[in-house]
């Protein structure tokens, strides 16, 4: 029986068109992912297209989408007899249930396995296509595709098939299976959010039924070399996860799959169906007497609409949908976190964004399902002909069903709003902005999905059955994804879409409201056309094909229908023309490929100027008029320039800024030539060459403004409230623009560009006279006069000398009393302020009125930082320090001379009430204050390692301030985050990881690794010696523009205060890529006769050196390592934790057993507990007694 049923199920499915279509889909998706450059899953950078890592990632990600394929086949198998009314007949046969049920299940399972086997086949055949870039492919073997399929996919499909088969057997309902799939998906998303902290990832890896997180944790820190060479092995997390889910799937199948249940008939479904039919007939016959719209049409419509709404809203499916939507939202509420896992306050803008993000994918599924179920309900239950015979107009049927589905969309957003407000109140936040919930959720979020409902109805209207309609709707999304990947990126081609809203409490909706009006009018017009057509093609009476209904379309619509469609079509065309005019005529629109082509063309044309000299600016006196409501700036600057090169300058390239017009550059003895419109560049020609060392004066002027609106890439610097722009963005720049170069080596090769040298070699002394800000950027004399609207104030670096009002505008005059870097900000806003004088320094924080939570913490950090930095490195060069909030369109803080613009999203809205959390406000403020020394007193040379002297030293300075305030134990959590981010950063390196001292603007090195290295160095050398070395470096090079330091100079000063042994350690840290594997493997305690405790701790140590691609070689380990004993878990900052013992022990490669005698019995022991080493896995450094 088992084999017979298996063969039957197999033959049944392989003859179905759905089997062929599904196989084609699961073959083509991975095939396209392999052959289309723009579609990459797991590959990119140095990771090959056909690497084991990329193949495994593709299988696991598509495995999640494969869940819905499994639903289709397994639900069909489990419910087919009941749907086809065969259950009665089969129940009368002497069939043994185990063989019958198990054979059907295995048959369906093998069908699912066969379909999903198309994924590795698609990947394999895609990888052998002749047009692929050979440099992005490795050695090919089908074993690379088969291994992850066997390890991961077979188990995942079994678990899914067992679950859905059991649900179908229990409920005898396809609906229940779809709901269980949705519930599983939502639960999966929730679990991923709940178990996202570093110490919880092992739980997430173990509990993931799809094994995506399991493999992610297993290969978390794999380098490009490892991703290209290592196959996932069936051990560790992977083995545990697969065995666990095999067991769970087996239990579900045995207990819930009804394998041993006698094949008796269940009448539950038929009774329910009869009840539904009775209700349906009663409602449909009430008050319906005419086929045309007459005086009782409204009563018919309201009656029918009530019926449709009840059918949807009172169904178990809808109630389950609301329940799981609530669960997902609640889980998301716990994840409103900012930097380092510290939560943010639940601002309304945050909650609205969270609701929108939570529901986006779910709503696509909801619309796909409900549009099909509601449109085809009567025909599905066999009542179609009866209902169609009723004297009710087509419009009543069509519109009532449309309203029901639209209300499902709106109901989810209403649910989200209620949950969000409750969460805000429970969190102690009371500034509930109902207007935001209404406008953003209904207008910006819900309306596009409502338009998608009309598209779904249209697709159902032209489909022969609901499944084809669902397939067409889902197919649309795959096509739209393909559009964006193939360069069709304008929102005019993405149904219902518009430029993504970025809301800010400072600037409100900004320019997005106008843009949204036009895009929604555009798509609403098209949706009306589709709605009219779907109404006209509405199927009434005996089944008719699309061709027959098209022939009757004119009759069905009538003159009024055609009039509505014509007006809507004209509105669609007219609004589309206006959008095109604004986004492609008044403004530029480029696809990603076009942008890359432009950058390549710029480099090809001007790269020969890379080393050509141009004047350096030595003085700036700017006059800037900001018109916030018009998004316009009129700016000019009197400048002085000097030729720092050894040769006369005859001409130089001028790069004009974006969004600018009326640009002029005037320098004595020369003039600006014609503008190259393609590259927005021009040549400045000297009639009298600028001689070496010669200084001349000049004037630059520009008008920056915005016309109309853009489809993407709106300028966030010049806005109604919170303008923040720097001189590099506002004024023209001189010389070859390095920032335009393409960094991706594959994109460079496609465009015939030479391999990129990201930075000049550390030893190239010809660039030691260039600042890391770029050639020609040095210390200048600065002053500025800024005006803005009468309700705002304006700020620039320097000290306010004068302010006045004129013609309803506010004017401010700033002057700097000492040289500063030619890198300055200009800001205008309506903000509150808090000011203090601390040791003769004016401290000021400007903030939005509703963001006052952390102002005192910023001031405290600024005071502590100034105290520590002045004592450690030297005096602060200014008498003022200002922190100014700007809109969260950009999420960073940036240090200018005595001025720190600070985004609302990374500190002002951080919730610091829980003392166990890392304090990012205190840290970021300290880091930016540190830049007043490292960056604004000392500039680095424009060679490898330049960011180390700016960012890494600022990291160290800020961490020392944090250590003094919070202690070393609290700092451990911060460094654990930094280590994790460094290891992940090196795993996604695009070119090559460089040693620390040769970092080529690689953020994961100069920020994250910089934190670990500098704090380890502080532990190795001691705070006093390290600060002495840094102070010496600073004193030699501060405020110099003739010669800038490098990391070689930093090493020179470090070696002066280091012993020979310490110099070896420094060399490892700075000149090599070194990693460690430190573990605490066993611990036991013994009570001694004197009441003390002997702790026997077994540890192991290993050391590895790596090349830039991540290939590692083991090295001998012989170093001192810190060992500590704790009274509580060092990861639990809420505990009253004490360090019982902390000492340094000399360890060799391999295992070592240490004996430590202490007065107090510890509960935890650890090796390298304070993260001094670059350890691949810190999770095994701490062990519990």
PDB file of C-alpha atoms in Angstrom, residues 823-912:
ATOM      1  CA  UNK A 823      36.349  72.026   6.579  1.00  0.00           C
ATOM      2  CA  UNK A 824      33.437  73.968   8.009  1.00  0.00           C
ATOM      3  CA  UNK A 825      29.706  73.620   8.470  1.00  0.00           C
ATOM      4  CA  UNK A 826      26.832  76.028   7.905  1.00  0.00           C
ATOM      5  CA  UNK A 827      23.606  75.420   9.810  1.00  0.00           C
ATOM      6  CA  UNK A 828      20.187  77.025  10.146  1.00  0.00           C
ATOM      7  CA  UNK A 829      17.298  75.829  12.333  1.00  0.00           C
ATOM      8  CA  UNK A 830      14.619  76.555  14.910  1.00  0.00           C
ATOM      9  CA  UNK A 831      15.902  74.876  18.087  1.00  0.00           C
ATOM     10  CA  UNK A 832      15.987  75.240  21.849  1.00  0.00           C
ATOM     11  CA  UNK A 833      19.334  75.642  23.594  1.00  0.00           C
ATOM     12  CA  UNK A 834      21.054  74.944  26.886  1.00  0.00           C
ATOM     13  CA  UNK A 835      24.292  76.750  27.723  1.00  0.00           C
ATOM     14  CA  UNK A 836      26.893  76.430  30.454  1.00  0.00           C
ATOM     15  CA  UNK A 837      30.330  77.873  31.111  1.00  0.00           C
ATOM     16  CA  UNK A 838      32.826  75.214  32.199  1.00  0.00           C
ATOM     17  CA  UNK A 839      36.361  76.233  33.151  1.00  0.00           C
ATOM     18  CA  UNK A 840      36.213  79.217  30.832  1.00  0.00           C
ATOM     19  CA  UNK A 841      34.736  77.246  27.917  1.00  0.00           C
ATOM     20  CA  UNK A 842      31.233  78.014  26.651  1.00  0.00           C
ATOM     21  CA  UNK A 843      29.320  74.751  26.249  1.00  0.00           C
ATOM     22  CA  UNK A 844      26.111  74.883  24.204  1.00  0.00           C
ATOM     23  CA  UNK A 845      23.639  72.250  23.068  1.00  0.00           C
ATOM     24  CA  UNK A 846      20.944  73.149  20.528  1.00  0.00           C
ATOM     25  CA  UNK A 847      18.083  70.671  20.350  1.00  0.00           C
ATOM     26  CA  UNK A 848      14.513  70.121  19.244  1.00  0.00           C
ATOM     27  CA  UNK A 849      12.057  70.978  22.007  1.00  0.00           C
ATOM     28  CA  UNK A 850      10.764  67.412  22.351  1.00  0.00           C
ATOM     29  CA  UNK A 851      14.250  65.835  22.365  1.00  0.00           C
ATOM     30  CA  UNK A 852      15.574  67.142  25.669  1.00  0.00           C
ATOM     31  CA  UNK A 853      16.181  63.808  27.412  1.00  0.00           C
ATOM     32  CA  UNK A 854      19.955  63.540  26.976  1.00  0.00           C
ATOM     33  CA  UNK A 855      21.142  67.140  26.905  1.00  0.00           C
ATOM     34  CA  UNK A 856      22.681  66.929  30.375  1.00  0.00           C
ATOM     35  CA  UNK A 857      24.453  63.683  29.437  1.00  0.00           C
ATOM     36  CA  UNK A 858      25.997  65.370  26.395  1.00  0.00           C
ATOM     37  CA  UNK A 859      27.183  68.260  28.519  1.00  0.00           C
ATOM     38  CA  UNK A 860      28.573  65.862  31.116  1.00  0.00           C
ATOM     39  CA  UNK A 861      30.455  63.931  28.441  1.00  0.00           C
ATOM     40  CA  UNK A 862      31.805  67.146  26.937  1.00  0.00           C
ATOM     41  CA  UNK A 863      33.097  68.286  30.344  1.00  0.00           C
ATOM     42  CA  UNK A 864      34.667  64.926  31.175  1.00  0.00           C
ATOM     43  CA  UNK A 865      36.231  64.742  27.715  1.00  0.00           C
ATOM     44  CA  UNK A 866      37.724  68.206  27.854  1.00  0.00           C
ATOM     45  CA  UNK A 867      39.154  67.476  31.294  1.00  0.00           C
ATOM     46  CA  UNK A 868      40.741  64.174  30.263  1.00  0.00           C
ATOM     47  CA  UNK A 869      42.005  65.290  26.850  1.00  0.00           C
ATOM     48  CA  UNK A 870      43.568  68.493  28.157  1.00  0.00           C
ATOM     49  CA  UNK A 871      45.317  66.577  30.919  1.00  0.00           C
ATOM     50  CA  UNK A 872      46.433  63.743  28.604  1.00  0.00           C
ATOM     51  CA  UNK A 873      47.182  65.434  25.284  1.00  0.00           C
ATOM     52  CA  UNK A 874      47.289  69.189  25.691  1.00  0.00           C
ATOM     53  CA  UNK A 875      45.056  72.264  25.759  1.00  0.00           C
ATOM     54  CA  UNK A 876      41.769  72.649  23.918  1.00  0.00           C
ATOM     55  CA  UNK A 877      42.333  75.232  21.200  1.00  0.00           C
ATOM     56  CA  UNK A 878      38.924  76.938  21.460  1.00  0.00           C
ATOM     57  CA  UNK A 879      36.913  78.781  24.090  1.00  0.00           C
ATOM     58  CA  UNK A 880      33.640  77.276  22.926  1.00  0.00           C
ATOM     59  CA  UNK A 881      32.043  73.932  22.073  1.00  0.00           C
ATOM     60  CA  UNK A 882      28.624  73.645  20.449  1.00  0.00           C
ATOM     61  CA  UNK A 883      26.499  70.571  19.745  1.00  0.00           C
ATOM     62  CA  UNK A 884      23.668  71.149  17.257  1.00  0.00           C
ATOM     63  CA  UNK A 885      20.922  68.675  16.423  1.00  0.00           C
ATOM     64  CA  UNK A 886      20.080  68.129  12.769  1.00  0.00           C
ATOM     65  CA  UNK A 887      17.383  65.941  11.130  1.00  0.00           C
ATOM     66  CA  UNK A 888      17.814  62.195  11.103  1.00  0.00           C
ATOM     67  CA  UNK A 889      17.971  61.975   7.303  1.00  0.00           C
ATOM     68  CA  UNK A 890      21.670  61.388   7.942  1.00  0.00           C
ATOM     69  CA  UNK A 891      22.673  59.263  10.912  1.00  0.00           C
ATOM     70  CA  UNK A 892      26.004  60.539  12.161  1.00  0.00           C
ATOM     71  CA  UNK A 893      27.719  63.157  14.278  1.00  0.00           C
ATOM     72  CA  UNK A 894      30.592  65.141  12.786  1.00  0.00           C
ATOM     73  CA  UNK A 895      33.192  67.332  14.373  1.00  0.00           C
ATOM     74  CA  UNK A 896      34.052  70.721  12.903  1.00  0.00           C
ATOM     75  CA  UNK A 897      36.114  73.411  14.586  1.00  0.00           C
ATOM     76  CA  UNK A 898      34.354  74.037  17.973  1.00  0.00           C
ATOM     77  CA  UNK A 899      31.100  72.843  16.373  1.00  0.00           C
ATOM     78  CA  UNK A 900      29.550  69.342  16.379  1.00  0.00           C
ATOM     79  CA  UNK A 901      26.437  68.704  14.240  1.00  0.00           C
ATOM     80  CA  UNK A 902      24.706  65.696  15.806  1.00  0.00           C
ATOM     81  CA  UNK A 903      21.895  63.684  14.200  1.00  0.00           C
ATOM     82  CA  UNK A 904      18.586  63.381  16.031  1.00  0.00           C
ATOM     83  CA  UNK A 905      18.633  59.630  15.355  1.00  0.00           C
ATOM     84  CA  UNK A 906      21.817  58.612  17.188  1.00  0.00           C
ATOM     85  CA  UNK A 907      21.745  60.368  20.545  1.00  0.00           C
ATOM     86  CA  UNK A 908      18.962  62.820  21.154  1.00  0.00           C
ATOM     87  CA  UNK A 909      16.277  60.109  21.206  1.00  0.00           C
ATOM     88  CA  UNK A 910      18.282  57.366  22.985  1.00  0.00           C
ATOM     89  CA  UNK A 911      16.575  55.947  26.076  1.00  0.00           C
ATOM     90  CA  UNK A 912      19.190  55.827  28.831  1.00  0.00           C
TER      91      UNK A 912
END
